[in-house]
PDB file of C-alpha atoms in Angstrom:
ATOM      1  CA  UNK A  22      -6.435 -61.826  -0.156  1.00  0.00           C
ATOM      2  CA  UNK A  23      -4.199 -59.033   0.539  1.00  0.00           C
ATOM      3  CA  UNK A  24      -0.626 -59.079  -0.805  1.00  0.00           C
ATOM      4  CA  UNK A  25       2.457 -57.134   0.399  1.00  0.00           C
ATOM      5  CA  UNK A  26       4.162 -54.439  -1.484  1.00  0.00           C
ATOM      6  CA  UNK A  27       7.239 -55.679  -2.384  1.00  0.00           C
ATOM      7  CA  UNK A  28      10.411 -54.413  -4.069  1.00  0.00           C
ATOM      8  CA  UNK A  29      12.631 -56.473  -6.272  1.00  0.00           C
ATOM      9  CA  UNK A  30      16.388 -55.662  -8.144  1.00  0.00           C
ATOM     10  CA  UNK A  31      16.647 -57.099 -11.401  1.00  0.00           C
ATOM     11  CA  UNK A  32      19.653 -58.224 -13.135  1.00  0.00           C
ATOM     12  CA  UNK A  33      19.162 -55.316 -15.433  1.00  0.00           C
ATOM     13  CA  UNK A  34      19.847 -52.649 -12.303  1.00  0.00           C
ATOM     14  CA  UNK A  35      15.317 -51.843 -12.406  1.00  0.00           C
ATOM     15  CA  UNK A  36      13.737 -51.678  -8.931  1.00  0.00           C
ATOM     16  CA  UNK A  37      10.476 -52.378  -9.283  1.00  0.00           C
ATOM     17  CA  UNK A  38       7.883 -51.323  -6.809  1.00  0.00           C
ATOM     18  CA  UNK A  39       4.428 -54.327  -7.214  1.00  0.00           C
ATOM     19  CA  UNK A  40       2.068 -55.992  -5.775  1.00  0.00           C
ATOM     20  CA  UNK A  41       1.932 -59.790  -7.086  1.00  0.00           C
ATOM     21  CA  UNK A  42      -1.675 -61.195  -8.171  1.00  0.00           C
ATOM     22  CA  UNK A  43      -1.615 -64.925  -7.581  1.00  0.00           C
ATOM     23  CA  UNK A  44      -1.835 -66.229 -11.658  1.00  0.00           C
ATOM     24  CA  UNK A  45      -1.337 -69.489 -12.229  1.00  0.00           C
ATOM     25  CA  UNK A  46      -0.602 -69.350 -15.685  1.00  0.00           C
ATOM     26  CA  UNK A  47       2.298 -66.607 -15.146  1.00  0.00           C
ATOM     27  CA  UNK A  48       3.493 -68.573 -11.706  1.00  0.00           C
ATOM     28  CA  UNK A  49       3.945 -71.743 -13.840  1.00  0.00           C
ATOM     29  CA  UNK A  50       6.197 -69.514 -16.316  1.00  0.00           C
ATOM     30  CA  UNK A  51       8.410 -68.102 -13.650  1.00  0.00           C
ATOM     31  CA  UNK A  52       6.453 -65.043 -14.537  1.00  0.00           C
ATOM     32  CA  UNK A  53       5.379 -62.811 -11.868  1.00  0.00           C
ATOM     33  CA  UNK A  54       1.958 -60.558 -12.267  1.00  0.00           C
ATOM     34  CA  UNK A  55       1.145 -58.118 -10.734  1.00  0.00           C
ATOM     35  CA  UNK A  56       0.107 -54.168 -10.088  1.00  0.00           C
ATOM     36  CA  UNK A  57       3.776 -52.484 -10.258  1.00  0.00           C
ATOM     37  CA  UNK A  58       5.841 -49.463 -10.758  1.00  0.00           C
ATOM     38  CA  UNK A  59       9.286 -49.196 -11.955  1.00  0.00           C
ATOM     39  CA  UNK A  60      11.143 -47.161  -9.046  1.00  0.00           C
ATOM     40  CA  UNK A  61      13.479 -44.282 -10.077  1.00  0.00           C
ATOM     41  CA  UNK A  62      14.455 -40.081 -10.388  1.00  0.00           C
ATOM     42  CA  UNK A  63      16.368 -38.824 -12.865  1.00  0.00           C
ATOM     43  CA  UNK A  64      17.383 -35.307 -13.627  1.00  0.00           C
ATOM     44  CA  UNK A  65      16.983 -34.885 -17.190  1.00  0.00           C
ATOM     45  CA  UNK A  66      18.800 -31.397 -18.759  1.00  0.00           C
ATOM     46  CA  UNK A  67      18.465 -30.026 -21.855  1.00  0.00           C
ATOM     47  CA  UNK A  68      19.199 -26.361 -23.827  1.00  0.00           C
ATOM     48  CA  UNK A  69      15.167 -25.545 -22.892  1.00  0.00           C
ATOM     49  CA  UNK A  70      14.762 -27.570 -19.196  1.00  0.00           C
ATOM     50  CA  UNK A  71      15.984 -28.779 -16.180  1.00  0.00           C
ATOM     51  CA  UNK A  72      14.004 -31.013 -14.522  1.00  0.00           C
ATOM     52  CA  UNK A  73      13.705 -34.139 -12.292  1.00  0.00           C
ATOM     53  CA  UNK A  74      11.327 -36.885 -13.600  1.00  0.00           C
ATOM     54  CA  UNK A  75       9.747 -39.822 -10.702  1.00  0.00           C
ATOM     55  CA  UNK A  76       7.978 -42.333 -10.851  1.00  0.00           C
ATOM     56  CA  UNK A  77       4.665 -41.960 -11.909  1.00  0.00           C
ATOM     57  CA  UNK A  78       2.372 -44.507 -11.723  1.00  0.00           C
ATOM     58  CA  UNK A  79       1.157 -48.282 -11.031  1.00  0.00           C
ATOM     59  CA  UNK A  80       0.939 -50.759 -13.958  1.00  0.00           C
ATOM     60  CA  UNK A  81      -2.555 -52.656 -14.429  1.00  0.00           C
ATOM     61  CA  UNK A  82      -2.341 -56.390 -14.167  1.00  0.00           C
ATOM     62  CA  UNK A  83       0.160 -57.439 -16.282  1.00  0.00           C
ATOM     63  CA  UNK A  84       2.783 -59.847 -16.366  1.00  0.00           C
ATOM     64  CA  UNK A  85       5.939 -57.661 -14.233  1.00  0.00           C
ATOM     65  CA  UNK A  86       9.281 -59.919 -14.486  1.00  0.00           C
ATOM     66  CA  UNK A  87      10.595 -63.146 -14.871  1.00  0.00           C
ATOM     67  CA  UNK A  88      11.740 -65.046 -11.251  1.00  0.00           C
ATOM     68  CA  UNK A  89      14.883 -66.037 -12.267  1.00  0.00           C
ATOM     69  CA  UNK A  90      16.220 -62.178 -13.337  1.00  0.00           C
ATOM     70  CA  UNK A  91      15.099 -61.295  -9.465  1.00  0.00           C
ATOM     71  CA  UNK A  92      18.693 -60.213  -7.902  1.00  0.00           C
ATOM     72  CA  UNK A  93      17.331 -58.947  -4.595  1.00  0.00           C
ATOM     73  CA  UNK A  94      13.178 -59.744  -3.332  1.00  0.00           C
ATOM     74  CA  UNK A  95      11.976 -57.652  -0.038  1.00  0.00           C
ATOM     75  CA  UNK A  96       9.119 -56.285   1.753  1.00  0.00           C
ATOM     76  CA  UNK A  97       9.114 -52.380   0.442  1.00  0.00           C
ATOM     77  CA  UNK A  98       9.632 -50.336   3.773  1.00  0.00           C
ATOM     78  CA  UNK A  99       7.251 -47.424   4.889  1.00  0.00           C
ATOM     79  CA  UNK A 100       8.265 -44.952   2.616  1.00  0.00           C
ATOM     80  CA  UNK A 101       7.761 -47.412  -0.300  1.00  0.00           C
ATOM     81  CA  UNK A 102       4.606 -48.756   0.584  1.00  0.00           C
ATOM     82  CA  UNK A 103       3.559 -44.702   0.682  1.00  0.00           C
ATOM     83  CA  UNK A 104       4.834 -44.016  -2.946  1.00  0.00           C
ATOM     84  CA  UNK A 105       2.829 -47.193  -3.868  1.00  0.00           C
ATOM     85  CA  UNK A 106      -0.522 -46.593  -2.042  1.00  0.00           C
ATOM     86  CA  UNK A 107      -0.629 -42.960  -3.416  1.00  0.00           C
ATOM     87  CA  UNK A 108       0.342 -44.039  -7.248  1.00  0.00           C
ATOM     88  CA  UNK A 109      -2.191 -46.491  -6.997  1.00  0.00           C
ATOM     89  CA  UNK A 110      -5.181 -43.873  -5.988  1.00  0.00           C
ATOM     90  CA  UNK A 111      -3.636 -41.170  -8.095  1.00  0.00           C
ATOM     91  CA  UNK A 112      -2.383 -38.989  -6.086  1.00  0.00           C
ATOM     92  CA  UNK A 113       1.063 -37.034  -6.665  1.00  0.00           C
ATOM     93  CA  UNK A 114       3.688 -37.563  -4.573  1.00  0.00           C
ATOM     94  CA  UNK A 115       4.601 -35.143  -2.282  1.00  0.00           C
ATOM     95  CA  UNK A 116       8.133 -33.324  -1.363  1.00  0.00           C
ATOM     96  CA  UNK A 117       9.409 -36.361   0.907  1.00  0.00           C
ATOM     97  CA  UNK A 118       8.069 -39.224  -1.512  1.00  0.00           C
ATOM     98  CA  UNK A 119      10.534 -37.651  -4.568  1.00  0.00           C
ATOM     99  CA  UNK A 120      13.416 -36.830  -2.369  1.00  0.00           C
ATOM    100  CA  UNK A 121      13.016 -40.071  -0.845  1.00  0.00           C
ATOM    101  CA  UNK A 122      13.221 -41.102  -4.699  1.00  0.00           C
ATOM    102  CA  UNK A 123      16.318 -39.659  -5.726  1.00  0.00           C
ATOM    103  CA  UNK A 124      18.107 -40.129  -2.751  1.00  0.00           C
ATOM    104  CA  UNK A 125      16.952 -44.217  -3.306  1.00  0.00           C
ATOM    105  CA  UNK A 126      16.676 -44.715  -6.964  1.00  0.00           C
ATOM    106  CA  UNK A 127      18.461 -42.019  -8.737  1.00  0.00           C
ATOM    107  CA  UNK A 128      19.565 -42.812 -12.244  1.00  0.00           C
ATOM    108  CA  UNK A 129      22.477 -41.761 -14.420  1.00  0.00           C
ATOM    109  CA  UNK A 130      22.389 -40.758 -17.161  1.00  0.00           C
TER     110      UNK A 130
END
C-alpha cells in the first residue's frame, strides 16, 4: 500500500511534510503516524555566521500530530513530493529544492 505525500498546517504555524502509516492504535487517538519532515528555511545570523538552515530529513515511524490541531490537509505538489523522496534516500537537496524552501516556508525569527 502506497500512501501520498501529504502536507498539513498546524495550529501552531508547522508545515509538516509525511507520509501516514495506517496504525490503528494512533488512528483511534486522533494521532496520525507516519514518515515526516517538518517543512521550513530560516536564515540564522550570528557575530561568527550567516547562514540558511532547511529541512533536513524524514522522521522514522513515529506518531507525527494530533487530527484535530490539522488547520489545512493537502496532497504536497511536485516540488514537495521531490524534497520528500530525496530526504527519504538521503540525498541533499539541491539549489531549486532550498529556494523553493524559503520562498515556501521561510521562518522568522
Amino acid at each position: 500500500m502506497d500512501t501520498k505525500v501529504e502536507v498539513v498546517t498546524l495550529k501552531s504555524g508547522s508545515n509538516i511534510l509525511f507520509k501516514e502509516i495506517k496504525n490503528s492504535v494512533s488512528n483511534k487517538l486522533g494521532i496520525v503516524y507516519g514518515e515526516g519532515a517538518l517543512l521550513y528555511s530560516q536564515h540564522v545570523i550570528t557575530e561568527k555566521t550567516d547562514v540558511w538552515q532547511y529541512t533536513s530529513y524524514i522522521t522514522e515511524p513515529v506518531q507525527l500530530f494530533r487530527i484535530s490541531n490539522v488547520i489545512d490537509r493537502r496532497p504536497a505538489n511536485a516540488a514537495e513530493s521531490s524534497i520528500f523522496d530525496k530526504l527519504s534516500t538521503n540525498v541533499h537537496l539541491d539549489k531549486e529544492d532550498r529556494e523553493y524552501l524559503r520562498d515556501n516556508y521561510r521562518k522568522e525569527e
